[in-house]
């Protein structure tokens, strides 16, 4: 059974750097996309970015200038750093595993997040 | 980038059927995946691909797709189905971005 366990600082001051790590237990690290997703209080889900086992990344354009996602395949872990945080970055942050493959016919592709971490509430306050 | 639009809220009587829709251009290329989220919990995958349910998801949940619209149907809604539901797909730009729907609050009466 795959489990994602995440941790990191829950209280930050404005301008500090958010840092979270997600460890993957019980499954292969390769062949998947590993994402960070956040949810501000009372609002919807926002994708932050992803990394694959070889270190290739994709980021949400709205956050790209402040985000770094890295991977440590020796530990089956991936990490998120978000710099220069403000109160607008207050949210529950989730790590998640995504799988993608081609389908026959239209639509052409299947993509989904099958495992999620437990979530970490990060509050930015002075 | 693409957007996925959902109705903010729907209600359904206990045991009846409710359909939640998700609209966006990216759905012409990618199947939507659907997630159930209860208060204080992480989202849970309920439907992916053409109409696939992960292990443990009741068969009253089903999915369909047509053109730029994906639908999640709950047939015989139960009290425990009251939750927020989000659709998701890759962005259609080809840049491997992700987009989530705006979310639908389902209330079971």
Short mmCIF file of C-alpha atoms in Angstrom, two decimals:
data_model
loop_
_atom_site.label_atom_id
_atom_site.label_comp_id
_atom_site.label_asym_id
_atom_site.label_seq_id
_atom_site.Cartn_x
_atom_site.Cartn_y
_atom_site.Cartn_z
CA UNK A 1 0.00 0.00 0.00
CA UNK A 2 1.42 3.34 -1.06
CA UNK A 3 1.63 6.05 1.59
CA UNK A 4 2.75 9.66 1.28
CA UNK A 5 3.94 11.26 4.51
CA UNK A 6 4.73 14.95 4.51
CA UNK A 7 6.25 17.35 7.01
CA UNK A 8 7.57 20.86 7.36
CA UNK A 9 7.27 24.12 9.26
CA UNK A 10 3.71 25.23 9.89
CA UNK A 11 4.23 28.86 10.88
CA UNK A 12 6.23 31.34 8.85
CA UNK A 13 6.79 35.07 8.83
CA UNK A 14 6.35 37.13 5.66
CA UNK A 15 9.38 36.98 3.34
CA UNK A 16 10.54 33.62 4.73
CA UNK A 17 10.85 30.45 2.67
CA UNK A 18 8.32 27.65 2.99
CA UNK A 19 9.92 24.21 3.01
CA UNK A 20 8.03 20.90 2.92
CA UNK A 21 9.13 17.32 2.27
CA UNK A 22 7.07 14.32 1.21
CA UNK A 23 8.27 10.74 1.68
CA UNK A 24 6.86 7.92 -0.44
CA UNK A 25 6.46 4.50 1.17
CA UNK A 26 5.40 1.23 -0.37
CA UNK A 27 5.75 1.93 -4.06
CA UNK A 28 8.07 2.72 -6.91
CA UNK A 29 9.27 6.26 -7.36
CA UNK A 30 9.81 6.04 -11.08
CA UNK A 31 7.06 6.20 -13.66
CA UNK A 32 5.00 8.78 -11.81
CA UNK A 33 4.67 12.54 -11.45
CA UNK A 34 5.03 13.90 -7.92
CA UNK A 35 3.07 17.06 -7.25
CA UNK A 36 2.46 19.72 -4.67
CA UNK A 37 -1.05 21.12 -4.39
CA UNK A 38 -2.37 23.72 -1.97
CA UNK A 39 -5.74 24.84 -0.67
CA UNK A 40 -6.24 28.22 1.02
CA UNK A 41 -8.75 28.16 3.88
CA UNK A 42 -12.27 27.84 2.50
CA UNK A 43 -11.10 27.81 -1.11
CA UNK A 44 -10.39 25.35 -3.90
CA UNK A 45 -7.37 23.32 -4.91
CA UNK A 46 -4.42 24.98 -6.64
CA UNK A 47 -1.66 23.00 -8.32
CA UNK A 48 1.82 24.27 -7.48
CA UNK A 49 4.07 22.06 -9.55
CA UNK A 50 5.46 18.59 -10.17
CA UNK A 51 8.63 16.59 -10.59
CA UNK A 52 9.36 13.15 -11.99
CA UNK A 53 11.97 10.66 -10.83
CA UNK A 54 14.58 12.05 -13.19
CA UNK A 55 14.14 15.57 -11.85
CA UNK A 56 12.16 17.12 -14.68
CA UNK A 57 9.85 19.81 -13.31
CA UNK A 58 6.75 21.75 -14.33
CA UNK A 59 5.45 24.70 -12.35
CA UNK A 60 2.28 26.75 -12.12
CA UNK A 61 3.14 29.93 -14.05
CA UNK A 62 1.61 32.07 -11.29
CA UNK A 63 4.12 30.69 -8.75
CA UNK A 64 7.03 29.74 -10.97
CA UNK A 65 9.33 32.57 -9.93
CA UNK A 66 9.17 31.51 -6.26
CA UNK A 67 8.91 27.71 -6.45
CA UNK A 68 11.53 24.98 -6.45
CA UNK A 69 10.62 21.29 -6.36
CA UNK A 70 13.41 18.78 -5.96
CA UNK A 71 13.69 15.04 -5.60
CA UNK A 72 15.92 12.66 -3.65
CA UNK A 73 15.39 9.26 -5.24
CA UNK A 74 17.76 7.58 -2.76
CA UNK A 75 15.27 8.40 -0.01
CA UNK A 76 12.09 8.27 -2.12
CA UNK A 77 11.38 11.85 -1.14
CA UNK A 78 10.53 15.06 -2.92
CA UNK A 79 10.48 18.57 -1.56
CA UNK A 80 8.88 21.97 -2.05
CA UNK A 81 10.43 25.35 -1.44
CA UNK A 82 8.38 28.52 -1.87
CA UNK A 83 10.28 31.74 -1.30
CA UNK A 84 9.18 35.18 -0.15
CA UNK A 85 5.92 33.99 1.35
CA UNK A 86 3.06 36.35 2.18
CA UNK A 87 -0.26 35.89 3.92
CA UNK A 88 -1.70 34.85 0.54
CA UNK A 89 0.40 31.68 0.75
CA UNK A 90 -1.45 30.54 3.87
CA UNK A 91 -2.96 27.20 2.93
CA UNK A 92 -3.03 23.49 3.50
CA UNK A 93 -0.31 22.01 1.32
CA UNK A 94 -0.62 18.48 -0.06
CA UNK A 95 1.80 16.22 -1.84
CA UNK A 96 0.33 13.77 -4.33
CA UNK A 97 1.27 11.08 -6.82
CA UNK A 98 0.02 11.32 -10.40
CA UNK A 99 -0.17 8.71 -13.12
CA UNK A 100 -0.63 9.45 -16.81
CA UNK A 101 -1.08 7.27 -19.88
CA UNK A 102 -2.62 7.28 -23.34
CA UNK A 103 -6.12 6.09 -24.02
CA UNK A 104 -7.73 4.79 -27.19
CA UNK A 105 -10.07 7.21 -28.88
CA UNK A 106 -10.90 10.68 -27.55
CA UNK A 107 -10.07 12.10 -25.06
CA UNK A 108 -6.54 10.93 -25.73
CA UNK A 109 -4.98 10.90 -22.29
CA UNK A 110 -5.75 9.71 -18.79
CA UNK A 111 -4.23 11.54 -15.83
CA UNK A 112 -5.09 11.37 -12.16
CA UNK A 113 -3.79 11.79 -8.62
CA UNK A 114 -4.18 8.45 -6.89
CA UNK A 115 -2.39 8.99 -3.58
CA UNK A 116 -2.24 12.11 -1.43
CA UNK A 117 -0.35 13.13 1.66
CA UNK A 118 -2.18 14.03 4.84
CA UNK A 119 -1.76 17.77 4.29
CA UNK A 120 0.20 20.40 6.19
CA UNK A 121 -1.32 23.69 7.27
CA UNK A 122 1.14 26.48 6.64
CA UNK A 123 0.27 29.83 8.15
CA UNK A 124 2.11 33.02 7.20
CA UNK A 125 1.77 35.69 9.83
CA UNK A 126 3.93 38.39 11.33
CA UNK B 1 -3.99 28.38 -19.39
CA UNK B 2 -7.16 26.27 -19.33
CA UNK B 3 -9.95 26.56 -16.80
CA UNK B 4 -12.37 23.96 -15.53
CA UNK B 5 -15.79 25.27 -14.54
CA UNK B 6 -18.12 23.57 -12.07
CA UNK B 7 -21.42 24.60 -10.53
CA UNK B 8 -20.73 25.90 -7.00
CA UNK B 9 -23.34 23.80 -5.25
CA UNK B 10 -25.98 21.15 -5.83
CA UNK B 11 -28.34 19.32 -3.52
CA UNK B 12 -29.84 15.86 -3.75
CA UNK B 13 -32.42 13.98 -1.73
CA UNK B 14 -31.21 10.90 0.06
CA UNK B 15 -31.29 7.94 -2.34
CA UNK B 16 -31.74 10.07 -5.45
CA UNK B 17 -29.34 10.75 -8.31
CA UNK B 18 -27.18 13.82 -8.77
CA UNK B 19 -24.92 14.79 -11.67
CA UNK B 20 -21.99 17.18 -11.31
CA UNK B 21 -20.50 18.68 -14.44
CA UNK B 22 -17.09 20.08 -15.32
CA UNK B 23 -16.46 22.12 -18.46
CA UNK B 24 -13.21 23.08 -20.09
CA UNK B 25 -11.32 22.89 -23.36
CA UNK B 26 -8.69 20.59 -21.87
CA UNK B 27 -11.34 17.89 -21.52
CA UNK B 28 -11.28 17.37 -25.28
CA UNK B 29 -7.78 15.95 -24.83
CA UNK B 30 -7.74 14.63 -21.26
CA UNK B 31 -10.25 12.63 -19.30
CA UNK B 32 -11.26 14.41 -16.12
CA UNK B 33 -10.44 12.84 -12.81
CA UNK B 34 -12.78 13.46 -9.87
CA UNK B 35 -11.98 13.94 -6.20
CA UNK B 36 -14.17 13.91 -3.12
CA UNK B 37 -13.08 16.08 -0.21
CA UNK B 38 -14.69 16.10 3.19
CA UNK B 39 -13.97 18.83 5.77
CA UNK B 40 -10.51 18.59 7.23
CA UNK B 41 -9.47 15.71 4.98
CA UNK B 42 -7.29 15.29 1.93
CA UNK B 43 -9.03 14.80 -1.41
CA UNK B 44 -9.83 11.23 -2.42
CA UNK B 45 -9.87 10.00 -6.02
CA UNK B 46 -13.31 8.65 -6.95
CA UNK B 47 -13.29 8.47 -10.77
CA UNK B 48 -10.55 8.47 -13.41
CA UNK B 49 -10.29 7.73 -17.10
CA UNK B 50 -13.35 6.75 -19.10
CA UNK B 51 -15.24 5.51 -16.02
CA UNK B 52 -12.86 3.83 -13.57
CA UNK B 53 -13.24 3.64 -9.81
CA UNK B 54 -10.31 3.02 -7.47
CA UNK B 55 -10.61 0.13 -5.08
CA UNK B 56 -12.99 0.95 -2.25
CA UNK B 57 -15.07 3.52 -4.11
CA UNK B 58 -18.74 2.48 -4.24
CA UNK B 59 -20.25 1.69 -7.63
CA UNK B 60 -22.85 4.41 -7.16
CA UNK B 61 -20.13 6.77 -8.43
CA UNK B 62 -19.75 6.89 -12.21
CA UNK B 63 -18.19 9.18 -14.77
CA UNK B 64 -18.77 10.16 -18.38
CA UNK B 65 -17.35 12.54 -20.93
CA UNK B 66 -18.61 14.31 -24.05
CA UNK B 67 -16.77 17.02 -25.92
CA UNK B 68 -15.58 19.63 -23.45
CA UNK B 69 -17.76 18.38 -20.59
CA UNK B 70 -17.15 15.70 -18.01
CA UNK B 71 -19.75 14.49 -15.56
CA UNK B 72 -19.71 12.70 -12.22
CA UNK B 73 -22.95 10.94 -11.30
CA UNK B 74 -23.90 9.66 -7.88
CA UNK B 75 -26.76 7.18 -8.23
CA UNK B 76 -28.56 6.65 -4.96
CA UNK B 77 -26.78 9.32 -2.95
CA UNK B 78 -25.97 8.52 0.66
CA UNK B 79 -25.48 10.86 3.59
CA UNK B 80 -21.75 10.13 3.54
CA UNK B 81 -21.51 11.47 -0.03
CA UNK B 82 -22.01 15.01 1.23
CA UNK B 83 -18.71 16.67 0.37
CA UNK B 84 -16.90 18.96 -2.04
CA UNK B 85 -16.11 17.47 -5.42
CA UNK B 86 -13.33 18.68 -7.71
CA UNK B 87 -12.53 17.76 -11.28
CA UNK B 88 -8.99 17.88 -12.64
CA UNK B 89 -7.09 17.47 -15.86
CA UNK B 90 -3.90 18.46 -17.51
CA UNK B 91 -3.91 21.86 -19.17
CA UNK B 92 -4.51 21.68 -22.92
CA UNK B 93 -1.59 23.97 -23.71
CA UNK B 94 0.81 21.04 -23.99
CA UNK B 95 3.02 22.47 -21.25
CA UNK B 96 2.25 19.70 -18.76
CA UNK B 97 0.43 21.99 -16.40
CA UNK B 98 -2.46 20.99 -14.19
CA UNK B 99 -5.82 22.59 -13.61
CA UNK B 100 -8.47 21.90 -10.99
CA UNK B 101 -12.13 22.70 -11.29
CA UNK B 102 -13.69 25.33 -9.09
CA UNK B 103 -15.39 22.69 -6.96
CA UNK B 104 -18.99 21.66 -6.29
CA UNK B 105 -20.48 21.37 -2.83
CA UNK B 106 -22.90 18.44 -2.75
CA UNK B 107 -25.53 18.53 -0.01
CA UNK B 108 -27.56 15.40 0.69
CA UNK B 109 -30.99 16.32 2.03
#
